[in-house]
C-alpha positions in Angstrom: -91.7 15.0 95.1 -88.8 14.0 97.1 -88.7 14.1 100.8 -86.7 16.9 102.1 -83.5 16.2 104.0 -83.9 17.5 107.5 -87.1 14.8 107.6 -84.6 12.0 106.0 -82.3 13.0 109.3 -84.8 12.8 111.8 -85.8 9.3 110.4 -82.4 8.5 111.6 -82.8 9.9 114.3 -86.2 7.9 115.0 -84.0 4.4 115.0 -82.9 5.2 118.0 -86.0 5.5 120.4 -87.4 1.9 120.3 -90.3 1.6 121.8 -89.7 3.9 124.8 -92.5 6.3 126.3 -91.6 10.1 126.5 -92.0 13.8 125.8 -91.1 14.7 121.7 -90.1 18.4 121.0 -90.1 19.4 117.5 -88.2 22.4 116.5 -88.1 24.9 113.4 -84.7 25.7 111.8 -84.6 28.9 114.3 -84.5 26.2 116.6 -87.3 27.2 118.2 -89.4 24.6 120.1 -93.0 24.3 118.0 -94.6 21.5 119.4 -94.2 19.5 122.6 -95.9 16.1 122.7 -96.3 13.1 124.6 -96.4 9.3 123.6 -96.3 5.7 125.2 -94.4 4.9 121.7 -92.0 7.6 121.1 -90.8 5.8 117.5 -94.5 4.9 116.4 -96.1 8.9 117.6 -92.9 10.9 115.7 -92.8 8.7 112.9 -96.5 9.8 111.8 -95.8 13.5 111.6 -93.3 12.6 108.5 -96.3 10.9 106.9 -97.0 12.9 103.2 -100.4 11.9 102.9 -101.7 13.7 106.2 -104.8 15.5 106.1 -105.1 17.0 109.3 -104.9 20.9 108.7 -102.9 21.7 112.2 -100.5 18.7 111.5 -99.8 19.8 107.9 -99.1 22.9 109.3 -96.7 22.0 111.4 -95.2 19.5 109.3 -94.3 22.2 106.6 -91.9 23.8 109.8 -90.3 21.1 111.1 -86.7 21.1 110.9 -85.3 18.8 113.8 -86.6 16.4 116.9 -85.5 16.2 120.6 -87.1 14.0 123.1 -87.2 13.1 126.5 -87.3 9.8 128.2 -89.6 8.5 130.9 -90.6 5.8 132.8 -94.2 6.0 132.6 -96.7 7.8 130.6 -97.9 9.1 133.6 -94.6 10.6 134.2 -94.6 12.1 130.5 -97.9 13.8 130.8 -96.0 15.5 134.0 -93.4 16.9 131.6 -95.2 17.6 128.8 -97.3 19.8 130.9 -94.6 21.3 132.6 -92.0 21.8 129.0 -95.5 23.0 127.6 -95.2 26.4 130.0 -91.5 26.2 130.0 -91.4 27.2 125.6 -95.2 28.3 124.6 -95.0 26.5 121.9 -96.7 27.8 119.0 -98.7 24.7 117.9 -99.6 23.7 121.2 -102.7 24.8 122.9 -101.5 27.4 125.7 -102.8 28.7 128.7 -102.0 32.0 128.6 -99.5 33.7 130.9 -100.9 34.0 134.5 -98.3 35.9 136.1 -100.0 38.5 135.8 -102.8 37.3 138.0 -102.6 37.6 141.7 -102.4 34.6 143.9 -103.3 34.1 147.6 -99.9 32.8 149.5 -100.0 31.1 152.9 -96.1 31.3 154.1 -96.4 27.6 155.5 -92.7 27.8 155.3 -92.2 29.6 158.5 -94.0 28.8 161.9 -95.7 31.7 162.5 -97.4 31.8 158.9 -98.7 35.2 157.0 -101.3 35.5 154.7 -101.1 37.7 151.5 -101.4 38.5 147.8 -98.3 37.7 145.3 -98.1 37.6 141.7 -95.1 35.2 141.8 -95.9 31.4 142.7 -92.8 29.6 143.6 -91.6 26.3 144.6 -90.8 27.5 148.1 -93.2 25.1 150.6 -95.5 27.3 150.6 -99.8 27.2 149.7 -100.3 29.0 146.6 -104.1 29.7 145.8 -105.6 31.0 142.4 -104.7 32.8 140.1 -107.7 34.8 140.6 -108.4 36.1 137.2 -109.9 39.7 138.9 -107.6 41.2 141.0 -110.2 42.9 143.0 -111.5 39.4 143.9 -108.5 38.5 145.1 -107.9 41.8 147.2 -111.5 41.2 148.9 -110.5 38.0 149.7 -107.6 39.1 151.4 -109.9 41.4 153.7 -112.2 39.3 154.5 -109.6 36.6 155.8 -107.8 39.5 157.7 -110.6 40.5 158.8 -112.3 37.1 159.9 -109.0 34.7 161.1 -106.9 36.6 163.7 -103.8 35.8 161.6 -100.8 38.3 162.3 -100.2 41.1 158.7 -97.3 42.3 159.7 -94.0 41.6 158.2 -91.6 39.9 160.8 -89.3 37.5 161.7 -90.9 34.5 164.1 -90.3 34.1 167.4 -88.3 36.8 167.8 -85.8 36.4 170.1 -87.5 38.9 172.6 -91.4 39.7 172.9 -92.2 42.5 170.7 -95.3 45.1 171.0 -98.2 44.1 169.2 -99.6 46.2 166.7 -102.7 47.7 166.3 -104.5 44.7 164.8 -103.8 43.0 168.6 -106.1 45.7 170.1 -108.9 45.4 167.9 -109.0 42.0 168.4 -107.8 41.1 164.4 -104.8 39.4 165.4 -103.8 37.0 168.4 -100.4 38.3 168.5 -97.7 35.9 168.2 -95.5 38.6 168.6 -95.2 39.0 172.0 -94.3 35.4 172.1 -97.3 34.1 174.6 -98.7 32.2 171.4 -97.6 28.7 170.7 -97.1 27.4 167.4 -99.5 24.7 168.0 -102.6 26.6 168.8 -101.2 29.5 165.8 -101.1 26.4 163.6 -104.7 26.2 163.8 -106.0 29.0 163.0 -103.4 28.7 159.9 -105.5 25.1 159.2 -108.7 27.4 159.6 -107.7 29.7 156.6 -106.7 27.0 154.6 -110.1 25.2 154.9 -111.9 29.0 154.2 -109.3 29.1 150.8 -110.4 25.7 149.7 -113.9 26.1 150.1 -114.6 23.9 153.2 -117.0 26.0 155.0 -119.0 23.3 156.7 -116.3 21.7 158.3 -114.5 24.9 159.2 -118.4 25.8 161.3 -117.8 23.0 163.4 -114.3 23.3 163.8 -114.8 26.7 165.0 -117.6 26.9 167.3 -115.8 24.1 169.0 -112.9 26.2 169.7 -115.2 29.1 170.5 -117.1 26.7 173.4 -113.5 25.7 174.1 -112.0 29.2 175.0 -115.3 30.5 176.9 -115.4 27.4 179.3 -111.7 28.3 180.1 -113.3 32.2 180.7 -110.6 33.6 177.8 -113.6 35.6 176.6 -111.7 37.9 174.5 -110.6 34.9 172.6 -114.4 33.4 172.0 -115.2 36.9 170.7 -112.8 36.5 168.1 -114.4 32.8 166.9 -117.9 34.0 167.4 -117.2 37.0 165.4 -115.3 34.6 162.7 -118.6 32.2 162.6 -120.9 35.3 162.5 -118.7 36.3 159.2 -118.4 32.9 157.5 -122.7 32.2 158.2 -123.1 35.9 156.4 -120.9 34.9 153.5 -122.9 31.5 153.4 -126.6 33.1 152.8 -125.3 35.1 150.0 -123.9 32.3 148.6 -126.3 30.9 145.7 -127.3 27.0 146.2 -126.7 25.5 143.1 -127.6 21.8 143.8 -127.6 20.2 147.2 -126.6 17.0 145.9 -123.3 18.0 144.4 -120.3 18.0 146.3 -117.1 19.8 145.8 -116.4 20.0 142.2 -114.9 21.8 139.8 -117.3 22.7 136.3 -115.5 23.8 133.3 -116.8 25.6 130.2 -115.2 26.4 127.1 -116.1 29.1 124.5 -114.0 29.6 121.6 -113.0 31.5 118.3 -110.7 31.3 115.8 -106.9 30.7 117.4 -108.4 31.5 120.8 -110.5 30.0 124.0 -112.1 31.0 127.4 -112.5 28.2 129.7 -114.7 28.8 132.8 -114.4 27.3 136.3 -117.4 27.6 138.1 -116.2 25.9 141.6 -119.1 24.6 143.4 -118.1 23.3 147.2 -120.7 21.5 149.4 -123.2 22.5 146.7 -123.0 26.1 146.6 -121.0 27.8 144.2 -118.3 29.6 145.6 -116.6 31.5 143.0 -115.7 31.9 139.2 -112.4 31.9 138.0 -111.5 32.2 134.0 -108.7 31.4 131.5 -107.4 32.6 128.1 -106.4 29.5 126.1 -104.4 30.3 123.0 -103.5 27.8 119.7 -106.9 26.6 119.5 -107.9 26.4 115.7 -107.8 23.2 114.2 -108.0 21.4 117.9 -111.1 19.4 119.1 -113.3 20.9 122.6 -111.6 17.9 123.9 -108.1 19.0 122.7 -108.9 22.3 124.5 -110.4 20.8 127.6 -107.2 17.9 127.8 -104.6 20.7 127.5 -106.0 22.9 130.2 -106.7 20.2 132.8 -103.0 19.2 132.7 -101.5 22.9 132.6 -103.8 24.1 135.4 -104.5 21.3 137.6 -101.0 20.0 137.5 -98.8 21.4 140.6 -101.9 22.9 142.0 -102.0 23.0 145.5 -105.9 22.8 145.8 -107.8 20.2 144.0 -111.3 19.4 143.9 -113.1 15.8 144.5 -114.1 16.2 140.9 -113.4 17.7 137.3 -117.0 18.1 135.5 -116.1 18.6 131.7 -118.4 18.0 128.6 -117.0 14.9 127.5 -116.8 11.3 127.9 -114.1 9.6 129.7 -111.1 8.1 127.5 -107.5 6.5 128.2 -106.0 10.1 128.3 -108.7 11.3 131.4 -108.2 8.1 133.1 -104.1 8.6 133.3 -104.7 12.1 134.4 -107.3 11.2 137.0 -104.3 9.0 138.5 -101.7 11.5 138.5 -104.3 13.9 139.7 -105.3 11.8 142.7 -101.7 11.4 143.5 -100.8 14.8 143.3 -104.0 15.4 145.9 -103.6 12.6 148.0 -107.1 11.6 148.0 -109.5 10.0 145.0 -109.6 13.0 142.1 -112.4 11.7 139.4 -112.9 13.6 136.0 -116.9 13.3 134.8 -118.7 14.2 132.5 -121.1 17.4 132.8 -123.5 16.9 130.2 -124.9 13.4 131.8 -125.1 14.1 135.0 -126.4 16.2 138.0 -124.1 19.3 137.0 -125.6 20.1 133.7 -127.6 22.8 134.7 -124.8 24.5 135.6 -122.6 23.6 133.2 -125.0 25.5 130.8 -124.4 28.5 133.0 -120.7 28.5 132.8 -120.9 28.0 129.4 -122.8 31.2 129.1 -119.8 33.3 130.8 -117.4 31.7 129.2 -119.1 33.3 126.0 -119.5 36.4 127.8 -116.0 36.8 129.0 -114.9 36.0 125.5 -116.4 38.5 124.2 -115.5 40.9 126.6 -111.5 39.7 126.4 -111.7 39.9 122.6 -113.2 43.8 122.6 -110.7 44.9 125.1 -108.1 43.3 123.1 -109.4 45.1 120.3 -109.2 48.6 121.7 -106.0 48.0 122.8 -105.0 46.9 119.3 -107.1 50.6 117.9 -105.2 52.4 120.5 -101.7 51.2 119.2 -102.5 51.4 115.5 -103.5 55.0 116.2 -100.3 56.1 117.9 -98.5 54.4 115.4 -100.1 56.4 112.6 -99.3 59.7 114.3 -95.6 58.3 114.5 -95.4 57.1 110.9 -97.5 60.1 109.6 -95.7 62.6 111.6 -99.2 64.4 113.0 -99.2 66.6 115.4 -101.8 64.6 117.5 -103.2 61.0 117.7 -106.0 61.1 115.2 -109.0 60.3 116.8 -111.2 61.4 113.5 -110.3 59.9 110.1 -112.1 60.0 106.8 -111.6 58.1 103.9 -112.4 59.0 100.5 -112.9 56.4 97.3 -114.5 57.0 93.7 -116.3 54.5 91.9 -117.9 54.4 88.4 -118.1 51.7 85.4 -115.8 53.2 83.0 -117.4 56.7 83.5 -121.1 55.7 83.9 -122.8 56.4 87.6 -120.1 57.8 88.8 -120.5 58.4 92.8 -118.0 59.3 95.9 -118.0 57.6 99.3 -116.9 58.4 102.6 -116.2 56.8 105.5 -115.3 58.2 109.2 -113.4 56.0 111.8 -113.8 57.1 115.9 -111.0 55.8 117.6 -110.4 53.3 115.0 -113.9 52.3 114.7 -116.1 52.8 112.1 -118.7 55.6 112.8 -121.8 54.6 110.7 -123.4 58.3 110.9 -120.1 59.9 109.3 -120.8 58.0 106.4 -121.7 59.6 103.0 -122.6 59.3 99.5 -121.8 61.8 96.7 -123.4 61.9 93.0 -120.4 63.4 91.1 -122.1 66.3 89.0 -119.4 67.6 87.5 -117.6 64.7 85.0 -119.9 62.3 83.3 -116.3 60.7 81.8 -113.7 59.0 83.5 -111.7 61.2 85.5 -110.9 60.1 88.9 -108.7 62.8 90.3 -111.4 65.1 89.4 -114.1 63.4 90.8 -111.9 63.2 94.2 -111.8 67.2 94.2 -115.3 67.3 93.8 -116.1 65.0 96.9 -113.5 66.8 99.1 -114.5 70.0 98.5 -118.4 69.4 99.1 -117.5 67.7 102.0 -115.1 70.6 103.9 -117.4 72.9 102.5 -120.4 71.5 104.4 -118.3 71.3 107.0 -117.6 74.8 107.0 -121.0 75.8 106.8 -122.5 73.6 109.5 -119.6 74.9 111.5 -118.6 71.0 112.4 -114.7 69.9 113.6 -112.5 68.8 110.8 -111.3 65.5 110.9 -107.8 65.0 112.0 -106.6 62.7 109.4 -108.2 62.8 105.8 -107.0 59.1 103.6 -107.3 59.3 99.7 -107.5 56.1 97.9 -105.1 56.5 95.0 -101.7 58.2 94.1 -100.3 61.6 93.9 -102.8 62.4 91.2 -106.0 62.0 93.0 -104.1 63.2 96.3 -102.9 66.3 94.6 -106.6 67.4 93.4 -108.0 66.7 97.2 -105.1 68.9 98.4 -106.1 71.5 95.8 -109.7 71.5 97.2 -108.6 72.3 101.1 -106.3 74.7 100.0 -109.0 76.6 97.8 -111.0 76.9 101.3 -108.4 78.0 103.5 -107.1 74.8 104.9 -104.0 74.2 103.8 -103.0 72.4 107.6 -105.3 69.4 107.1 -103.5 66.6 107.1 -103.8 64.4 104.1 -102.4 60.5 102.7 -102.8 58.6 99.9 -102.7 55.5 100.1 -101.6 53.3 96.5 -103.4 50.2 96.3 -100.9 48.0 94.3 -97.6 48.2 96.6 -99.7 49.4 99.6 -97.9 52.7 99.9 -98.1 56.1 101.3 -98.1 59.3 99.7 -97.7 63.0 101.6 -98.7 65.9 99.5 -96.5 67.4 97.5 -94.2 64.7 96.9 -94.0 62.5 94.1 -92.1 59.3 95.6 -94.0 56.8 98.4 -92.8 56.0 101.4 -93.0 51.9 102.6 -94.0 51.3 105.8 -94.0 47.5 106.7 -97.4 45.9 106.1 -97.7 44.6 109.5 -97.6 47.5 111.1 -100.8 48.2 113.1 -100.8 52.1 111.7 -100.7 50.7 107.9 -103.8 47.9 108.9 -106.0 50.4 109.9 -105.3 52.9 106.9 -105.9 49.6 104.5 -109.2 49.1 106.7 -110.6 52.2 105.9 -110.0 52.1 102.0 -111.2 48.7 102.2 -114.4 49.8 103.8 -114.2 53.3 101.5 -114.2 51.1 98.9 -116.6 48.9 99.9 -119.1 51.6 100.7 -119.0 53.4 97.7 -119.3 50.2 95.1 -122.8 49.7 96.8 -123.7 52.4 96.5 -122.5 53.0 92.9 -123.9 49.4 91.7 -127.5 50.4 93.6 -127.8 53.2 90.8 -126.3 51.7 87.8 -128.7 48.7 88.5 -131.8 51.4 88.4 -130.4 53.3 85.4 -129.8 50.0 83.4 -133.8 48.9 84.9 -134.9 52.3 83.6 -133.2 51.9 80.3 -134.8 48.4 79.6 -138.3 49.7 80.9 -138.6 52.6 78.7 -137.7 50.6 75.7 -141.1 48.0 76.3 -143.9 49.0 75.7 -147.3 48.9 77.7 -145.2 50.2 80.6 -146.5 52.9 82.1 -145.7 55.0 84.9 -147.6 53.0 87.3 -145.6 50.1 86.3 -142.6 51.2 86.0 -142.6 53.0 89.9 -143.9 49.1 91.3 -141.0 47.2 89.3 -138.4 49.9 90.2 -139.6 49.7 93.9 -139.5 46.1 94.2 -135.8 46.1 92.5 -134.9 48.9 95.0 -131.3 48.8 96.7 -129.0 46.3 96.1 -131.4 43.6 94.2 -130.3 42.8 90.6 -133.0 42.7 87.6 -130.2 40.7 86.2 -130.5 37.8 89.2 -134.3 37.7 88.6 -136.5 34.3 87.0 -139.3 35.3 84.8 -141.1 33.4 87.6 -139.8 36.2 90.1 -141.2 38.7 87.4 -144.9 37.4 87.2 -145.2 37.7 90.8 -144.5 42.0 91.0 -148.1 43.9 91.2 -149.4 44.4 87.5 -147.3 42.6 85.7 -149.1 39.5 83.8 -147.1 36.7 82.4 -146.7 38.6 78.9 -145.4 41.6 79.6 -143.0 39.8 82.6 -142.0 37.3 79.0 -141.3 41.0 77.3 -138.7 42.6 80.6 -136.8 38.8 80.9 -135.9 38.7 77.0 -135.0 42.5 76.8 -132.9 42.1 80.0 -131.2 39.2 78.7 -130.8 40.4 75.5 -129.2 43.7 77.3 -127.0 41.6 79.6 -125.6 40.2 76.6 -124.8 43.1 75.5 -123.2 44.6 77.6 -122.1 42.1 80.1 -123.2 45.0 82.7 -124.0 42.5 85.5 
């Protein structure tokens, strides 16, 4: 096979780099950006992506849409980790892992910009010299916090320009002691800056420092007799000890740390900080990672490290992740304890004194998984459902839909099946089976007016809502005959579709051409979900009794079967379980069969199979 062209201009391309470090961007012929990579040897890392004998299932994947290459020169790998991170958010690339888009999340800001500082939530994180902390994954959390710092640090809430050029009037918060009023221009930067210093330690986790720091100042201000200031520390202390006692211990011997966990499924992650300061754990925060099929834990746990940690204003002593340390971990621990200005070290959790709690993180990052995954879902039901009322034209969003589906072997056992959906879920007790009595040859549309008009009819009767949406798997035939059946019991405004299996298309009553809907849609997926569990329902059920009528037929041809007999094989071969399947071992072993009459069922069965290839 010959090498397509756009990878016989990228080799050109490849001459160029030398042996440079750097960022590589791959692109599709959209020009999109795909992947975004790193590499000590730019030439040597780009060169192996062209390779036709790879084997890696992500690579081959994004091999078969590369279309061009742009890269980015650096000094230092360290300096290309930086930037990959950072183009990494910039374009979302499809084949890179992804944290997903936190700008949604709230974040805590400290305005360390101005002199008089505020304290707040914001959902926008700039590059402004300011103290960004989070995001915080609940926003509740984040609004408690926010109290309990108001509440705790006399810090001023109040929107304003500082020093004002004359004293202002304090607020409310200045009377009930909550705020020390720089307002009125009697506080000095210095002794505001403090208390600033205070909140930052209480956002970082440093409790046991931020104790001593403020009983001194408490001691401080009630030698000097400012009592109304050492009422505002001692009721700060009296606060922070309350917070401390509900405050789980996890292990006195760890220090401040950072645990991560990582649960995953199909394209999708959860990673789980559990952040444990002076040995207590302090909070929980949690992350959607996206791209994640085909990549290593490792992959997962590399890729969030740099896209979280990186930039982060707050970092801990340590990163505790489930895996030993390698020459990627080692770079980052570098550029990490650069970033923090103090010694950042990445460990692992499953070796040392955090693996008890690793094993608990990795327990809510399954939970929250779960729980992002289901919510996800519901949102997906609730779209499909208001697309079906648009593409449908209904009056209403159906919340009730039944689906109807006949199956038989070429006339024989022929049986109806039913399935309800609530809300886009399947509803198990809305389920039903139907014996067709009418036909005993093949005759689907029939058949279909049959089930349909047992079913409103019983509906009727018990005096039970109709659904709001009835689906017919098949054409205008078998769509016409349902129709027939509502209209015959005075329901000629239930809504009905058929939906065609080979082009996937829709049918209204009444008309003889389908409509296409694009087979994407989240209205035409769940229609196709129902017939597909319809349809999946009622061949069960339908191979369940020609399974016993072919069993009855073989019994009733061999003699020295009695009833007895016959009512202990048929119960053991109840449901779903083939006679076909079955050894002559598995034969001797049912109550009061011997070895010769067990030699007499296997060579009628297979004698029958053969046949009749029924099974």
């Amino acid at each position: 096979m010959s090498e397509p062209k756009e990878f016989q201009l990228i080799k050109q391309k490849i001459k160029n780099l030398g042996v440079e470090s750097g960022c590589y961007i791959w692109k599709d012929k959209n020009n999109n950006v795909i992947y975004v990579g790193k590499a000590i040897r730019l030439s040597d890392r780009v060169r192996s992506y062209l390779n036709p004998n790879l084997t890696d299932l992500k690579t081959l994947a994004l091999q078969g849409e590369i279309f061009d290459l742009d890269w980015i020169l650096t000094n230092t790998e360290e300096e290309a980790l930086i930037l990959e991170a950072n183009l990494i958010k910039k374009y979302n690339p499809k084949y890179n892992i992804r944290l997903k888009d936190d700008k949604r999340y709230p974040f805590i800001c400290v305005s360390t910009d101005e002199p008089y500082p505020m304290v707040y939530r914001t959902r926008k994180v700039k590059a402004d010299g300011k103290k960004y902390y989070g995001p915080y994954t609940d926003a509740k959390v984040a609004r408690d916090l926010l109290y309990l710092i108001w509440k705790i640090f006399p810090i001023r809430k109040k929107f304003q320009k500082l020093p004002s050029k004359t004293p202002l009037r304090p607020c409310l918060n200045y009377h009930i002691k909550r705020c020390i009023a720089p307002c009125k221009g009697d506080v000095s930067v210095e002794e505001y800056s403090l208390i600033v210093n205070e909140v930052i330690q209480f956002l970082e986790g440093k409790k046991d420092e931020l104790l001593v720091q403020l009983n001194s100042r408490m001691n401080e201000f009630s030698e000097n007799m400012q009592y109304e200031r050492a009422i505002i520390y001692r009721n700060a202390i009296e606060a922070i000890q309350e917070i401390r006692k509900k405050q789980a211990v996890v292990n006195s011997n760890l220090g401040n740390e950072d645990v991560l966990a990582l649960a995953t499924r199909d394209d999708t992650a959860q990673i789980v900080i559990f952040e444990v300061r002076g040995g207590r754990l302090e909070g929980k925060k949690s992350f959607a990672l996206d791209g994640t099929s085909n990549s290593s834990q490792s992959e997962a746990y590399l890729s969030f490290i740099k896209l979280h940690y990186l930039n982060k204003d707050s970092i801990p002593d340590q990163i505790k992740v489930p895996m030993r340390t390698n020459s990627e971990l080692q770079v980052l621990e570098k550029i990490l304890s650069s970033f923090a200005q103090k010694k950042v070290s990445i460990k692992n959790s499953i070796n040392s004194s955090s693996r008890g709690i690793y094993k608990l993180a990795v327990k809510n990052a399954e939970m929250n998984l779960t729980e992002r995954l289901l919510a996800t879902k519901l949102r997906n039901k609730e779209t499909a459902l208001e697309d079906l009322k648009k593409m449908l034209m209904l009056n209403k969003i159906p919340s009730v839909i039944e689906c109807y589906d006949i199956s038989h072997f070429q006339g024989a056992e022929p049986v109806g099946s039913g399935v309800m959906f609530v809300d886009g879920n399947p509803y198990k007790p809305g389920y039903r089976h139907y014996k067709i009595k009418s036909y005993n040859e093949i005759n689907d549309p029939g058949m279909m007016h049959e089930v349909i008009a047992r079913r409103l009819q019983r509906l009727i009767n018990d005096g039970d809502d109709l659904p709001d949406l009835i689906v017919i798997d098949g054409g205008p035939t078998q769509l016409g005959r349902a129709t027939e059946a509502a209209v015959a019991l005075e329901l000629p405004n239930l809504a009905f579709v058929g939906l065609a299996k080979k082009r996937e298309e829709i049918y209204f009553p009444g008309e003889k051409e389908p409509y296409s809907f694009p087979l994407d849609s989240p209205g035409l997926r769940l229609l196709r979900e129902l017939r597909d569990e319809a349809h999946r329902f009622g061949i069960t059920y339908h191979r369940e009794r020609r399974n016993k009528a072919t069993l009855k037929t073989i019994l009733d041809d061999i003699k020295d079967i009695g009833e007895v007999r016959k009512k202990s094989i048929l119960k053991h071969f109840s449901g779903n379980k083939k006679l076909s399947n079955s050894s002559l071992e598995e034969l001797k072993q049912i109550a009061g069969i011997g070895s010769s009459l067990a030699q007499k069922i296997y060579s009628k069965l297979q004698t029958k199979k053969d046949q009749e290839q029924v099974f």
